[in-house]
XYZ file of C-alpha atoms in Angstrom:
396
model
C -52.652 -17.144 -118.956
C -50.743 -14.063 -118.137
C -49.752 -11.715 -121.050
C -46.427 -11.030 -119.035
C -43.475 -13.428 -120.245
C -43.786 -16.679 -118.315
C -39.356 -16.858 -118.567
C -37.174 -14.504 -117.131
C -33.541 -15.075 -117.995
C -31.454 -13.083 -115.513
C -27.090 -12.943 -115.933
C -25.705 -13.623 -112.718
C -22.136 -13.238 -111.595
C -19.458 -14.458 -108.942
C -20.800 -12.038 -106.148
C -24.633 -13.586 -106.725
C -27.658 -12.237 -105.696
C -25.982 -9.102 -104.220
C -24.561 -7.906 -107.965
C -27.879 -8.066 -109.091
C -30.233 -5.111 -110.001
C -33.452 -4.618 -108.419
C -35.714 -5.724 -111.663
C -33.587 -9.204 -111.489
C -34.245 -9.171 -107.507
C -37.892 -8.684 -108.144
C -38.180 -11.504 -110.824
C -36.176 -14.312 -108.954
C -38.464 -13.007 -105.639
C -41.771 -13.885 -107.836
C -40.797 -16.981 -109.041
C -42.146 -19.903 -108.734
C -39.250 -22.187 -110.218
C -35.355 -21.396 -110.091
C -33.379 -23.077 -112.960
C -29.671 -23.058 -113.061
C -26.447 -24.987 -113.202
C -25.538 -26.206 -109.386
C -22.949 -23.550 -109.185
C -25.530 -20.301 -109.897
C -28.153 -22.096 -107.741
C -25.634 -22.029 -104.926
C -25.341 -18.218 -105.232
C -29.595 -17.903 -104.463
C -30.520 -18.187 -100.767
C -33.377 -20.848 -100.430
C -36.799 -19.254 -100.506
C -40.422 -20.648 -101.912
C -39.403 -20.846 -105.380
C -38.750 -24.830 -106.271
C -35.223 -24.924 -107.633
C -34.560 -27.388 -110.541
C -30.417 -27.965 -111.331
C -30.110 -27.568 -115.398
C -28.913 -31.181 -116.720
C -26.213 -32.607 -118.520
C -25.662 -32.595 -121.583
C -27.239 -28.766 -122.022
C -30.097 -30.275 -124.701
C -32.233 -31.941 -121.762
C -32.831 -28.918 -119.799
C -34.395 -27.573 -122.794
C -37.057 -30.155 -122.645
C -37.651 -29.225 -118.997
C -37.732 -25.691 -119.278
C -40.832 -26.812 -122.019
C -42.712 -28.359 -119.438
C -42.538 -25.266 -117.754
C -44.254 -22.697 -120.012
C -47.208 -20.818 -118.402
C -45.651 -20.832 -115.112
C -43.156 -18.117 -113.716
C -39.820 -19.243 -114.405
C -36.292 -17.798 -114.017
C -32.967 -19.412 -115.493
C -29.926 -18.351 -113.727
C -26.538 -17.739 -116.487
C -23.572 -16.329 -116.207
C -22.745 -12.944 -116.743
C -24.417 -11.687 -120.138
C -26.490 -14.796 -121.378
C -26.415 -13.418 -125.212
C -22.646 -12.877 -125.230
C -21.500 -16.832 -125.868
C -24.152 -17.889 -123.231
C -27.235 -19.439 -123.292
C -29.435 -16.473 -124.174
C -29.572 -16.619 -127.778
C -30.690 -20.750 -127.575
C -33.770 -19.786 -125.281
C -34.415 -16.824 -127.334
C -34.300 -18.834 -130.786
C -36.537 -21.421 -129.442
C -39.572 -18.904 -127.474
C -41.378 -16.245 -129.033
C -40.328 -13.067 -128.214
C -43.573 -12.439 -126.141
C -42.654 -15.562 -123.744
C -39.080 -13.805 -122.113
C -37.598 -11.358 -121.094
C -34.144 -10.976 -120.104
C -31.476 -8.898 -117.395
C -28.199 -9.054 -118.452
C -25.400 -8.970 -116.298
C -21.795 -7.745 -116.802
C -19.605 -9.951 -118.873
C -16.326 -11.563 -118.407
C -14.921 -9.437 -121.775
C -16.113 -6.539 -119.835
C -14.796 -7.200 -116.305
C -11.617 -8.116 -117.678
C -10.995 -5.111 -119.709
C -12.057 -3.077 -116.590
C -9.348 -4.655 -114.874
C -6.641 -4.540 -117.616
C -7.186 -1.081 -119.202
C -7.954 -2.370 -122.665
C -9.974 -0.934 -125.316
C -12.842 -3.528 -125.519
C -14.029 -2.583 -128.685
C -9.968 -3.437 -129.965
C -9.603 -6.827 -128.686
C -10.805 -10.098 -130.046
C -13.530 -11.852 -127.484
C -13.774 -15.393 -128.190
C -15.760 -18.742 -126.530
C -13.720 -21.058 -126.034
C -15.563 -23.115 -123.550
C -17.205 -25.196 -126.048
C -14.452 -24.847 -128.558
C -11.409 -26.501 -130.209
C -8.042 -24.299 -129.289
C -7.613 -24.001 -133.375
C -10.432 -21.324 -133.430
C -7.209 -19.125 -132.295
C -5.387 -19.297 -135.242
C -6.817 -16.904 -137.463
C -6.843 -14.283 -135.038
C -3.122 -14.726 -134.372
C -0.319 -12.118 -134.852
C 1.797 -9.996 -132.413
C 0.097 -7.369 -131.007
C -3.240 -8.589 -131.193
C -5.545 -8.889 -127.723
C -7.902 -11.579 -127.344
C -9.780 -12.601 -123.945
C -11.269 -16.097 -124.393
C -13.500 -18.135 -122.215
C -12.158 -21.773 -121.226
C -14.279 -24.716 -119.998
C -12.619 -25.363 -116.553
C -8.736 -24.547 -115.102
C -7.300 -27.783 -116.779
C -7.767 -25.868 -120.258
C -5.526 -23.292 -119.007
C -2.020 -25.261 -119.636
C -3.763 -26.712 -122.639
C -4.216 -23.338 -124.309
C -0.802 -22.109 -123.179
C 0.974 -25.177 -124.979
C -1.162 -24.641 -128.289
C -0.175 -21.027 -128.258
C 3.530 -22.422 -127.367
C 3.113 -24.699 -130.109
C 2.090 -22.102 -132.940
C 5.293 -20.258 -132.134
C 3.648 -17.963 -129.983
C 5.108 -18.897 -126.533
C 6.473 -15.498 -125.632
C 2.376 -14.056 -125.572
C 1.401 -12.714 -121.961
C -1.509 -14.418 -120.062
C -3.594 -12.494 -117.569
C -5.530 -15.510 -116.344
C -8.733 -14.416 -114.178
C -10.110 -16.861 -111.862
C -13.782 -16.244 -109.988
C -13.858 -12.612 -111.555
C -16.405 -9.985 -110.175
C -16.511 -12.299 -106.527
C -14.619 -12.375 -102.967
C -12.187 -15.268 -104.801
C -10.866 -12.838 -107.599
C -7.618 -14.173 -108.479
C -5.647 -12.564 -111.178
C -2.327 -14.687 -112.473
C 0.102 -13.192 -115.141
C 2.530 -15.234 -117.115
C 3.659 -16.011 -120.466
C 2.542 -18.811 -122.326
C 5.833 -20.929 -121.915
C 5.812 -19.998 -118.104
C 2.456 -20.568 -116.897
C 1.893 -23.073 -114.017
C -0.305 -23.984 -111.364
C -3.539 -25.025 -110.656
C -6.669 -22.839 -111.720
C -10.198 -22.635 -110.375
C -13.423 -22.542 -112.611
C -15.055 -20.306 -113.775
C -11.924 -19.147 -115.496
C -11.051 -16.691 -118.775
C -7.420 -15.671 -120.336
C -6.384 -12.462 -121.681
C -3.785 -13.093 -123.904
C -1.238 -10.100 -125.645
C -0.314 -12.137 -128.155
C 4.022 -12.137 -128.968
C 5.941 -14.554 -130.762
C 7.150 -15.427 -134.247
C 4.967 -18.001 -135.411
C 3.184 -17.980 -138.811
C 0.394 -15.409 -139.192
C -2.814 -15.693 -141.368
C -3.023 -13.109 -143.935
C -6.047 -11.158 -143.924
C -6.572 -11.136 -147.101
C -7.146 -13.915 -149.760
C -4.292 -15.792 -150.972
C -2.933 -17.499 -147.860
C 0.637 -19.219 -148.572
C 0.646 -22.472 -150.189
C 2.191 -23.902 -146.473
C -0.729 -22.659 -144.622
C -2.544 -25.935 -146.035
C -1.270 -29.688 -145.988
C -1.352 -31.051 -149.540
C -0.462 -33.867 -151.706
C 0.258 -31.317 -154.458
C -3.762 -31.363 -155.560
C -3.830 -27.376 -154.163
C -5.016 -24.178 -156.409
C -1.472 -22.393 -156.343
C -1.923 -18.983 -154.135
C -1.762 -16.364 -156.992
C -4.594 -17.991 -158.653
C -6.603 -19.089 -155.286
C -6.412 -15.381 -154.657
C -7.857 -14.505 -158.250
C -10.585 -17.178 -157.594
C -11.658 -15.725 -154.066
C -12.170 -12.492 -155.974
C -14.155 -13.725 -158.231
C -16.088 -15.949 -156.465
C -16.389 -12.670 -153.865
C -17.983 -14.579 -150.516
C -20.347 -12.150 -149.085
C -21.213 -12.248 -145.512
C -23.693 -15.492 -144.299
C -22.910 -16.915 -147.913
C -22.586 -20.808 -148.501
C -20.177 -22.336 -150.944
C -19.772 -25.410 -152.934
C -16.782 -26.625 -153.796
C -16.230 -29.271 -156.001
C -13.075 -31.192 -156.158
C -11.987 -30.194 -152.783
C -8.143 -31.725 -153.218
C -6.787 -29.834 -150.064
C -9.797 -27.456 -148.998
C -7.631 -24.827 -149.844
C -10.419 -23.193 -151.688
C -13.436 -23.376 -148.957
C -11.163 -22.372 -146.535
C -9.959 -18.998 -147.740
C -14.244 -18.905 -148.197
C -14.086 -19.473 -144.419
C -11.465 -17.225 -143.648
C -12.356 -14.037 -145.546
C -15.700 -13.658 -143.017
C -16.766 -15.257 -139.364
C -20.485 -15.790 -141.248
C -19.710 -17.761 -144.710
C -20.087 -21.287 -144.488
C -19.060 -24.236 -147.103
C -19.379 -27.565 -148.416
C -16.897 -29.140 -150.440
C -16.981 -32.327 -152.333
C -14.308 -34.825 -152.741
C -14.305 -37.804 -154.622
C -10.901 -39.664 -153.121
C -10.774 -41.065 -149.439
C -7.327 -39.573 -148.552
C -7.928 -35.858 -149.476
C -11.359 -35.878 -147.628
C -9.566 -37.120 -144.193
C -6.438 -34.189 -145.534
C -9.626 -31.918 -145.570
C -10.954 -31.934 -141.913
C -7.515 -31.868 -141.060
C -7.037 -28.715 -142.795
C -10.344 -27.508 -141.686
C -9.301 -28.429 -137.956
C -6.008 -26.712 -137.952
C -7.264 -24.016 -139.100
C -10.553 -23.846 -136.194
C -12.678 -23.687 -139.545
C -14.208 -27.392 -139.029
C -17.528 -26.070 -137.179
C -18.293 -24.217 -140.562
C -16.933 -26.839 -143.260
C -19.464 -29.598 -144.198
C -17.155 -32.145 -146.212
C -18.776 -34.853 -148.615
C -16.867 -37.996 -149.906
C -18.199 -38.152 -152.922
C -18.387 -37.233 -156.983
C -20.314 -34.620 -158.364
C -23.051 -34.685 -159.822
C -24.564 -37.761 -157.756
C -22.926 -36.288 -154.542
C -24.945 -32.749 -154.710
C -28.185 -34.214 -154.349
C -29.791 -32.878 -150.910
C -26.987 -30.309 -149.964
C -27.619 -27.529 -148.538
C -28.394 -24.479 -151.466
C -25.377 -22.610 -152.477
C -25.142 -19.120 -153.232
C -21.702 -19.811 -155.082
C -19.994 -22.676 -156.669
C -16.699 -23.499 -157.460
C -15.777 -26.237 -159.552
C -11.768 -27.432 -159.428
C -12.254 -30.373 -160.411
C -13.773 -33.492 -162.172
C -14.645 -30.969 -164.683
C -17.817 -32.780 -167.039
C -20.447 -32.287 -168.902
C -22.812 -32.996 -166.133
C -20.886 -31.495 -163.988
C -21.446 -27.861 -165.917
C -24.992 -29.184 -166.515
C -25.995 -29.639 -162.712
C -24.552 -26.497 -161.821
C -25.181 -24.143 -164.239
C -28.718 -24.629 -163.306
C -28.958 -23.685 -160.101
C -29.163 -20.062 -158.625
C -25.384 -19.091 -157.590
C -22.546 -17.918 -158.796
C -20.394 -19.784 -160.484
C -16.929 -20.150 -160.963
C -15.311 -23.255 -163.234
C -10.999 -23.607 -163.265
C -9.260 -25.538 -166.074
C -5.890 -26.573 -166.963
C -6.078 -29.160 -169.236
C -7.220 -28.496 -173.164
C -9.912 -31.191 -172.865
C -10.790 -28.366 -169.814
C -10.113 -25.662 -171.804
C -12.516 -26.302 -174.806
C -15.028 -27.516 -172.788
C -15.473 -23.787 -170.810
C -15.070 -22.184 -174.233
C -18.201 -24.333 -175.788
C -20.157 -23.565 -172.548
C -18.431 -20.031 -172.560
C -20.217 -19.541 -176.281
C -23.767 -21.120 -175.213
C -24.370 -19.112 -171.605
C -21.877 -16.143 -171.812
C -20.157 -14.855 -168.767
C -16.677 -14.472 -168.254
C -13.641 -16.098 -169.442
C -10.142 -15.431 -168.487
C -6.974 -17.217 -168.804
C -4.189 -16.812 -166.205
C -0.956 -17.190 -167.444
C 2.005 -16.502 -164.470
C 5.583 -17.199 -164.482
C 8.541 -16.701 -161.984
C 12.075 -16.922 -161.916
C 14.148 -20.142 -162.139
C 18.208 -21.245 -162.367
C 18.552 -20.692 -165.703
C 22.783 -21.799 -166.206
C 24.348 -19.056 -163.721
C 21.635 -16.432 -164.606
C 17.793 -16.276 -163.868
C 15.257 -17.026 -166.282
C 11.104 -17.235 -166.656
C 9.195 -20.588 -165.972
C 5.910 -20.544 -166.523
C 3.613 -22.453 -164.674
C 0.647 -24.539 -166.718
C -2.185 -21.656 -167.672
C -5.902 -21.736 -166.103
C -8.962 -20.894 -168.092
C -11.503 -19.681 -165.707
C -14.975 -19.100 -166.690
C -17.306 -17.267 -164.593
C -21.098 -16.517 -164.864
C -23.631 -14.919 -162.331
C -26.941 -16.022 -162.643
């Protein structure tokens, strides 16, 4: 067999074979199989290659393609296959010396050719394959973001969630068949939009409005979760995050879930960091995902219904734990004997003494965080003070 690669993976855009540069000509001219969606094979004029349409779901055409190796193969994408394409899965699963790859221009690119903005400025998300919710943290007045949709139905569907996050008033550039003779550009706002709209389709969107904004850093407001009251309180959630300190492509445990309030500020502080938490009661696991959901943090939260320490058997290794409750023992045991960082939060004495005698036997850290604010007290103001937290932290 040929030391050349066997796959060539070649971007191709609305105006087809005629956009293409003259190494991506030559490959799909000495080919002996064409793979592609319908829609890219319609762009390639017949020739002696055999042409094989890429299945649904996505998976099976990996299993063809493997029954391919050794022979000359090119698979037709759009665009830039390693920007939210299909580059990066055929590159994960072939050795580097099997492809070899021509990029094409992207949507992001094309569309910030044809609005003036600063690519490198403006958020670029793939929302093809993606809940709406993955919006949300990226949010705020002022903020560009082009995004990728699945088909032209998702266009009023993305306008009403950014309607329904209080962001209505944001400006839509929607681009229909971009880089090919049907071009269609169609501005709006996202409370105005209407009509019909063609795959393959993408939305710029100069986000307006006065809907609630994720901070960027930790600490979000207690409202930005749903609770039953079973929520780390932001000023200490904020001294947690700190000390727990997620580092990018980190995984966390968190024990006693309650709201997720905890893994998701983990989420949020980097696009990388993923999580597991661990929740003993039915009710605040389901309050969880929907947390996790609302927030477009679900595809990185891993949520177990279950106590700990029976429920960590076979997760996946942390590299930092946080324990907020069902405080134990075993609990301490279990984790204080793995590799990761650690990070325990008490409020009760029982709590308390329990982080002090494990405080005294491994070292580390131990800090109590007293806060209090102002309350009605007669017709002045006086201090409350909330219940203190001992927290006891220890790095391996």
């Amino acid at each position: 067999m040929s030391d050349l690669p066997w796959l060539t993976i070649i971007g191709i855009g609305e105006d087809g074979v005629a956009g293409l540069g003259a190494a991506s000509q030559a490959a799909l001219d000495a080919a002996q199989i064409v793979m592609a969606p319908p829609r890219h094979l319609a762009r390639v004029p017949a020739g002696t290659a055999q042409r094989i349409e890429w299945p649904v779901p996505y998976a099976e055409g990996l299993e063809v393609l493997d029954s391919l190796r050794g022979r000359r193969v090119v698979v037709l994408a759009s665009g830039d296959p390693f920007w939210f394409g299909a580059g990066a899965v055929l590159a994960r699963r072939y050795s580097a010396q099997e492809w070899t790859a021509h990029p094409g221009a992207s949507c992001f690119g094309l569309v910030a050719a044809r609005l003036g903005w600063a690519l490198e400025r403006t958020v670029c998300l793939g929302l093809h394959a993606a809940p709406m919710a993955r919006l949300k943290r990226h949010l705020a007045p002022g903020v560009q973001i082009i995004a990728t949709l699945r088909d032209g139905d998702a266009v009023p569907a993305l306008a009403a969630y950014l309607t329904e996050q209080g962001f209505g008033d944001s400006a839509l550039h929607v681009l229909e068949h971009l880089g090919g003779p049907q071009e269609r550009i169609t501005r709006a706002t996202a409370h105005t939009v209407g009509g019909a709209f063609a795959h393959p389709v993408c939305v710029a969107i100069d986000v307006a409005g006065q809907g609630a904004v994720l901070s960027v850093a930790t600490g979000q407001r207690d409202d930005a979760f749903d609770s039953d009251g079973q929520i780390t309180k932001r000023p200490v959630r904020a001294i947690t995050l700190s000390t727990l300190a997620p580092k990018p492509h980190e995984h966390l445990w968190d024990i006693g879930g309650g709201s997720g309030s905890i893994a998701l500020e983990w989420l949020l502080a980097h696009p990388t960091t993923r999580a597991t938490t661990i929740e003993p009661r039915a009710d605040r696991v389901a309050r969880i995902r929907q947390n996790a959901d609302a927030l477009g943090m679900a595809h990185r939260l891993s949520v177990v219904h279950g106590s700990a320490p029976d429920a960590l058997t076979g997760l996946e290794p942390a590299n930092a734990i946080f324990v907020g409750g069902g405080l134990s023992d075993a609990v301490l045991e279990a984790v204080t004997a793995l590799p990761a960082r650690l990070v325990v939060n008490a409020v009760t004495l029982e709590g308390e003494a329990l982080l002090a005698h494990w405080h005294a036997r491994l070292g580390g850290d131990l800090m109590r965080i007293a806060l209090s604010s102002t309350a009605p007290l007669g017709p002045k103001r006086g201090w409350t003070s909330a219940y203190p937290v001992v927290q006891w932290s220890i790095t391996p």
